[in-house]
Coordinates of C-alpha atoms in Angstrom, one line a residue:
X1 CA 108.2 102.3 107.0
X2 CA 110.0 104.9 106.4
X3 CA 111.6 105.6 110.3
X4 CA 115.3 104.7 111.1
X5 CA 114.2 101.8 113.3
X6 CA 112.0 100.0 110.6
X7 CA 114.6 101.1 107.7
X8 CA 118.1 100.1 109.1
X9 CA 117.0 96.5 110.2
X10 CA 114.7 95.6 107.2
X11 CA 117.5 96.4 105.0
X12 CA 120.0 94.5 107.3
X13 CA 118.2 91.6 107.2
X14 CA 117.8 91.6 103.9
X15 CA 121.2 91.8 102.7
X16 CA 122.8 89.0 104.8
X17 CA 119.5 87.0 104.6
X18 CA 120.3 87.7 100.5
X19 CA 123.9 86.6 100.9
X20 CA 122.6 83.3 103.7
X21 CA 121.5 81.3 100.5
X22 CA 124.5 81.0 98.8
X23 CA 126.5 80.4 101.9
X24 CA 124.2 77.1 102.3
X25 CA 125.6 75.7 99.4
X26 CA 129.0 75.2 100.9
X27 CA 127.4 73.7 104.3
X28 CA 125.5 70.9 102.1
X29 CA 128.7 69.9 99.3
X30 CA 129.9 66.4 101.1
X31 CA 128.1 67.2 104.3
X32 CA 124.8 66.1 105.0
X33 CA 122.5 69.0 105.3
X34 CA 120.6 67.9 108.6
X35 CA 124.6 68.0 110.4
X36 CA 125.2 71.6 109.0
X37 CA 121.6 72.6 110.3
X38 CA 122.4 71.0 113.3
X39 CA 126.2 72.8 113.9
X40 CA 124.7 76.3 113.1
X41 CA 121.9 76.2 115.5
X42 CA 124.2 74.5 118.3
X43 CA 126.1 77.6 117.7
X44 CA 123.7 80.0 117.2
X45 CA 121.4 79.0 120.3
X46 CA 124.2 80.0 123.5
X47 CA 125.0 83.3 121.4
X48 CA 121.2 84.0 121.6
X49 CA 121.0 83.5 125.2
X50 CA 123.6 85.4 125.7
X51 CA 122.1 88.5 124.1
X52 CA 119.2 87.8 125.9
X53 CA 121.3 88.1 129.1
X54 CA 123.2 91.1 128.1
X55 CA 120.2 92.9 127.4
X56 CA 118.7 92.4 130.4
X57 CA 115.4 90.1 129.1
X58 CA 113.7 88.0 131.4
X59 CA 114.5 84.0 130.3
X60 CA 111.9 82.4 133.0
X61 CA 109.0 81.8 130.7
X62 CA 105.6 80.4 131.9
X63 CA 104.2 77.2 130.7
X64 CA 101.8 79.0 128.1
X65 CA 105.4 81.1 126.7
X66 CA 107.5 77.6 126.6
X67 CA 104.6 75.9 124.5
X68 CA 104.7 78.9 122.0
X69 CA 108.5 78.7 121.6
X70 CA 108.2 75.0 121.2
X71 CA 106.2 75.6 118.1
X72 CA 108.1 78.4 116.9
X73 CA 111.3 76.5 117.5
X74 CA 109.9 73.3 116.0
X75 CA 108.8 75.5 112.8
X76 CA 111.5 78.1 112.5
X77 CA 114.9 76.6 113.5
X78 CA 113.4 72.8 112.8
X79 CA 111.3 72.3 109.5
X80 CA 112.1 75.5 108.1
X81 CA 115.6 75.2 107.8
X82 CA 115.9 71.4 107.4
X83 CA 113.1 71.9 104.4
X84 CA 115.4 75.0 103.1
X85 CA 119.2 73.3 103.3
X86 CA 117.9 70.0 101.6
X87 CA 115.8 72.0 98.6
X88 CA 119.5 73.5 97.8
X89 CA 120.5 70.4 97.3
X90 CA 118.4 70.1 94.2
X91 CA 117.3 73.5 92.7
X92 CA 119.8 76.5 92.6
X93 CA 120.3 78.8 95.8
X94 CA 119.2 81.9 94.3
X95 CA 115.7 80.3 93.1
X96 CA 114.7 79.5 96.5
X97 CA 115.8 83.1 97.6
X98 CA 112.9 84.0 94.8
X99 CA 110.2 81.2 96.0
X100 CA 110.8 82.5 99.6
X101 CA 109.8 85.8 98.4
X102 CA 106.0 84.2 98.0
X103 CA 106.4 84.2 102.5
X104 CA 104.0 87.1 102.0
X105 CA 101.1 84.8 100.2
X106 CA 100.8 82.0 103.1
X107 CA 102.0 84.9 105.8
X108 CA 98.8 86.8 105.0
X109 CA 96.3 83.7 104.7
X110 CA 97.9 82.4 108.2
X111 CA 97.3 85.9 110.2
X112 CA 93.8 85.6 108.8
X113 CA 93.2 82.2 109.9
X114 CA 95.3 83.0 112.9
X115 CA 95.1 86.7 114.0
X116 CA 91.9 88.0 111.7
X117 CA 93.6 90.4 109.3
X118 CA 91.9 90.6 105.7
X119 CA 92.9 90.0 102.8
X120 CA 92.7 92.7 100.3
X121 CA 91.8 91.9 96.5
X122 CA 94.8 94.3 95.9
X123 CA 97.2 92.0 97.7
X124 CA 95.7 88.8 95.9
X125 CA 96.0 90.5 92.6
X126 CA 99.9 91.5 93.3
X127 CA 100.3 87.6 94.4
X128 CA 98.9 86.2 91.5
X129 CA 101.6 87.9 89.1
X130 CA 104.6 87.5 91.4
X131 CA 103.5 83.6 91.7
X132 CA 103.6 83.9 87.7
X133 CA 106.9 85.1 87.6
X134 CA 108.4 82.5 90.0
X135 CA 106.6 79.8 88.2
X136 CA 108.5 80.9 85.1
X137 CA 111.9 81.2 87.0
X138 CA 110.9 77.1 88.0
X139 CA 110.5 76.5 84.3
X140 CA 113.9 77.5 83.4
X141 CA 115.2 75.0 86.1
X142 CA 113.2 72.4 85.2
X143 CA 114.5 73.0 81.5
X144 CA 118.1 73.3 82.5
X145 CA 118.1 69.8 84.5
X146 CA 119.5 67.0 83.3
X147 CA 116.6 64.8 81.6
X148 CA 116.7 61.6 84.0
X149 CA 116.3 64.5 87.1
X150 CA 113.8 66.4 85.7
X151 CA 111.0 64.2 87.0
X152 CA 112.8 64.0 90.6
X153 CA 115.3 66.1 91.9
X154 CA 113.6 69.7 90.8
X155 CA 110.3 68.8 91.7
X156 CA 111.4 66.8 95.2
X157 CA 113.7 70.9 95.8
X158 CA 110.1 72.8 94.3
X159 CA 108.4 70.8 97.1
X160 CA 110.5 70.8 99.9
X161 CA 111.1 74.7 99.5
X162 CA 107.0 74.5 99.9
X163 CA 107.8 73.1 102.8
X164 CA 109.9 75.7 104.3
X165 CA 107.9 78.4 103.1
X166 CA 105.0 77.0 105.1
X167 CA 107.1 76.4 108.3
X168 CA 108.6 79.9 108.3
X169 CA 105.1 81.7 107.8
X170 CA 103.4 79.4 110.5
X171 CA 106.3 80.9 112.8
X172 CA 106.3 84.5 111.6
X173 CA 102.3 84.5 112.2
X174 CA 102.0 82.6 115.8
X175 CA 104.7 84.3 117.2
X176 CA 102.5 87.6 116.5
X177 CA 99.6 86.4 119.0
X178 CA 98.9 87.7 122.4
X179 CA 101.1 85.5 124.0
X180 CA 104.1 86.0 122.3
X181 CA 103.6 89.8 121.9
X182 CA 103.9 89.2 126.5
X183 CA 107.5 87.9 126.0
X184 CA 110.7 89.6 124.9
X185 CA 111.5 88.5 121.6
X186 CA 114.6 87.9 122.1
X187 CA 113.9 85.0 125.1
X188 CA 111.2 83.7 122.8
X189 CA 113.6 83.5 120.0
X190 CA 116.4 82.0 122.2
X191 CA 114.3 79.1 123.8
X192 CA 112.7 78.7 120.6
X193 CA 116.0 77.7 118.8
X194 CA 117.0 75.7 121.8
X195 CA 114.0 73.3 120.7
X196 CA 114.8 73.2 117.4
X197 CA 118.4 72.4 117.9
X198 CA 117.2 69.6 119.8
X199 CA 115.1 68.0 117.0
X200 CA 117.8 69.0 114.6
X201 CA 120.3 66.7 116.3
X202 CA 118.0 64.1 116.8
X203 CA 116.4 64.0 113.5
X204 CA 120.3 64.3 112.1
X205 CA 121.1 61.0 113.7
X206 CA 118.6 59.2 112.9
X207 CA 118.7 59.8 109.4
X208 CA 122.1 60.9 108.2
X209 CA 124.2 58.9 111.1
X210 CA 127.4 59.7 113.4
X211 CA 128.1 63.3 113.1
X212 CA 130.7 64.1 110.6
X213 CA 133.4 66.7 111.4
X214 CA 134.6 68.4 108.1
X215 CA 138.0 69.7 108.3
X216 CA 137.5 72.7 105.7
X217 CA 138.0 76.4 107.1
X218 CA 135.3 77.7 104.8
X219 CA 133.3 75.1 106.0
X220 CA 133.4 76.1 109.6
X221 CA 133.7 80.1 108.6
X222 CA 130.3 79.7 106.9
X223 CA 128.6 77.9 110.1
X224 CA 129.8 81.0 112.3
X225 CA 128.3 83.3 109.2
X226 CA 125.1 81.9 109.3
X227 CA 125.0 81.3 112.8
X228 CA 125.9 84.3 114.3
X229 CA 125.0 87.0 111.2
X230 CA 122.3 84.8 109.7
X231 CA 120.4 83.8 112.6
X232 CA 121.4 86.0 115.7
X233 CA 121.3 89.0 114.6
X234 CA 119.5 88.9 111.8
X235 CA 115.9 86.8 114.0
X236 CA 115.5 89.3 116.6
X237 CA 115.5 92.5 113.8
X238 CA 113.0 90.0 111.8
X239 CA 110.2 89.2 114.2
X240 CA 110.7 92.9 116.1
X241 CA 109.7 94.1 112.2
X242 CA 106.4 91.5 112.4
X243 CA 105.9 93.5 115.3
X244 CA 106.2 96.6 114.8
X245 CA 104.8 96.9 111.1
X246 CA 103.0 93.4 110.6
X247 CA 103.9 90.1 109.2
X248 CA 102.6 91.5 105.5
X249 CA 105.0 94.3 105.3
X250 CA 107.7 92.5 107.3
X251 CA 107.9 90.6 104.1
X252 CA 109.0 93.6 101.8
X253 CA 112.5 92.9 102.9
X254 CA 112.2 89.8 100.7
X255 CA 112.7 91.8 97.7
X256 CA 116.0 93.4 98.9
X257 CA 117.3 89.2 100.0
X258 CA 116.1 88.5 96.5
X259 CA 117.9 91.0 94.8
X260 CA 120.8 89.8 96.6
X261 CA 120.4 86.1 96.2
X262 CA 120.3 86.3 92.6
X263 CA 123.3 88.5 92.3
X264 CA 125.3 85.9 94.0
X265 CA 123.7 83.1 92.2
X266 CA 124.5 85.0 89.1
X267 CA 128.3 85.3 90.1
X268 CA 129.1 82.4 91.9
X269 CA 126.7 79.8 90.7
X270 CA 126.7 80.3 87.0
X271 CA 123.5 81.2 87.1
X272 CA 122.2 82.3 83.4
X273 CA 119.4 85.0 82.6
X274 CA 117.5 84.1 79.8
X275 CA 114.5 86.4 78.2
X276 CA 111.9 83.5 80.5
X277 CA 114.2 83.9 83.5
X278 CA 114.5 87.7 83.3
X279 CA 110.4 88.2 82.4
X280 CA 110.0 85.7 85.4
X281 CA 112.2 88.1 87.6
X282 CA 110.2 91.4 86.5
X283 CA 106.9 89.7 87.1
X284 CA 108.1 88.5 90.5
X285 CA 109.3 91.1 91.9
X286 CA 106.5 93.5 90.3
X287 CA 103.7 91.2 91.8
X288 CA 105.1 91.2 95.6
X289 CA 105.5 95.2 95.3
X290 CA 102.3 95.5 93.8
X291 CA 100.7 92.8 96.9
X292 CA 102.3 94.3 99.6
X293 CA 101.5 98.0 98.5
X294 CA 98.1 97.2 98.2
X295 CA 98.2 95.9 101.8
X296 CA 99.9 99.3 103.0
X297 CA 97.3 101.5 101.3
X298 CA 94.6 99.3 103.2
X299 CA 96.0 99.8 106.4
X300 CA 96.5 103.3 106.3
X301 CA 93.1 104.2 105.3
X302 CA 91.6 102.3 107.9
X303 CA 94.1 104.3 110.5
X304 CA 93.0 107.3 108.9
X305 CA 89.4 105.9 109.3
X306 CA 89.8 105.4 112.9
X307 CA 91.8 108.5 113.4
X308 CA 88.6 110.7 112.3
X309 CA 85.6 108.6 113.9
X310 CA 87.9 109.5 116.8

């Protein structure tokens, strides 16, 4: 954790990952959300193929390679992000920054289903109190809703971020199998978004009609933000961390895009701290230190294990 080539991306990703939530908000105000997923992978996906290209990376992927970037692509760049830009709609940008913090709880039970890690009572200690803490952070919006949406909109925002919580882990885990670990990630993640784009078009006109074209420069400045920061550079230095120190601790950097998020929610969205909302902050970020540290001690006692049966 602690070398130049783990440090300088995890904290990369984690600022503009931080600073990709509130950025969302201007993509779904008068546009719908499936159209501004839609825009930002169109652009996203050439730019990715072009890095792939200019780095040399084989793009000829065999049948068995295709089929795993269909899933990712599906998952990531699909349901991920169509579950994540329609949430915002209904609970504040910064919250969902905190709920995607909980990646780490469904990453860890998916690369046991999936890869055969354990679990370690530490980590599902450390998950139990960050889970608290968001919980309270969902009680504050729930209590700051207007009555008639209480029952709908922040519940319907609670559920689809769920939803995109589950998508993303399903994709941060898979990727990790044999298969992918045979393909450069780059050319995994650039066919993978090419899927996705696909659905995202086709799923954007069948449910939110004729693509609109918004004349707003902040508009379009924001889609080249989170298509070329947010997703181009910012994918490859993500899933090269699952790599290289594992899908658990991959997910530290979700404390430094929390930190963030809330910042900017707290500056730009009126966002208002409250003794429940700071106490659910605390707990949340306490619990996913707490979760992913036990997971690091774990690991490196059983490399030191290995190291001395050696």
């Amino acid at each position: 954790m602690l070398r130049w080539r783990v440090i300088v991306p995890f904290v990369l990703t984690g600022c503009i990952w931080g600073s990709t939530w509130f950025v969302i908000t201007g993509q779904i105000d008068g546009v719908p959300a499936a159209w501004s997923v839609a825009y930002r992978f169109a652009l996203a996906t050439p730019a990715l193929f072009l890095v792939a290209l200019l780095m040399g990376r084989r793009l000829r992927l065999t049948r068995a390679e295709q089929m795993l970037a269909l899933g990712v692509g599906l998952a990531q760049f699909s349901g991920n992000f169509l579950f994540v830009y329609h949430s915002e709609l209904y609970i504040t940008s910064g919250i969902v920054a905190v709920m995607f913090a909980l990646l780490m709880v469904p990453n860890a039970i998916f690369a046991r289903i999936f890869l055969g890690e354990r679990v370690q009572g530490g980590f599902l200690l450390g998950s139990a109190v960050a889970i608290t803490g968001v919980s309270l952070l969902l009680i504050h919006e729930w209590n700051a809703a207007p009555v008639a949406g209480k029952g709908s909109d922040v519940a319907l925002g609670i559920g689809l971020a769920v939803g995109g919580i589950l998508a993303a882990s399903i994709a941060n885990v898979v990727q990790a199998n044999r298969t992918g670990r045979a393909v450069p990630m780059v050319s995994l993640l650039a066919w993978a978004m090419l899927y996705g784009t696909a659905f995202d078009f086709a799923f954007a006109a069948l449910t939110a009609g004729p693509p609109p074209l918004p004349t707003g420069t902040s508009y379009w400045a924001g889609i080249v933000f989170l298509a070329l920061l947010g997703s181009v550079v910012t994918f490859p230095l993500h899933y090269n961390l699952v790599r290289e120190i594992g899908a658990g601790r991959t997910a530290y950097n979700g404390i430094v895009t929390v930190s963030v998020a809330m910042l900017l929610s707290t500056l730009f969205e009126d966002y208002r701290w409250t003794a429940l909302t700071a106490s659910g902050m605390g707990l949340a970020l306490l619990g996913m230190v707490l979760a992913l540290r036990a997971r690091r001690v774990k690991t490196v006692q059983v490399q030191q294990s290995a190291r001395l049966r050696d």
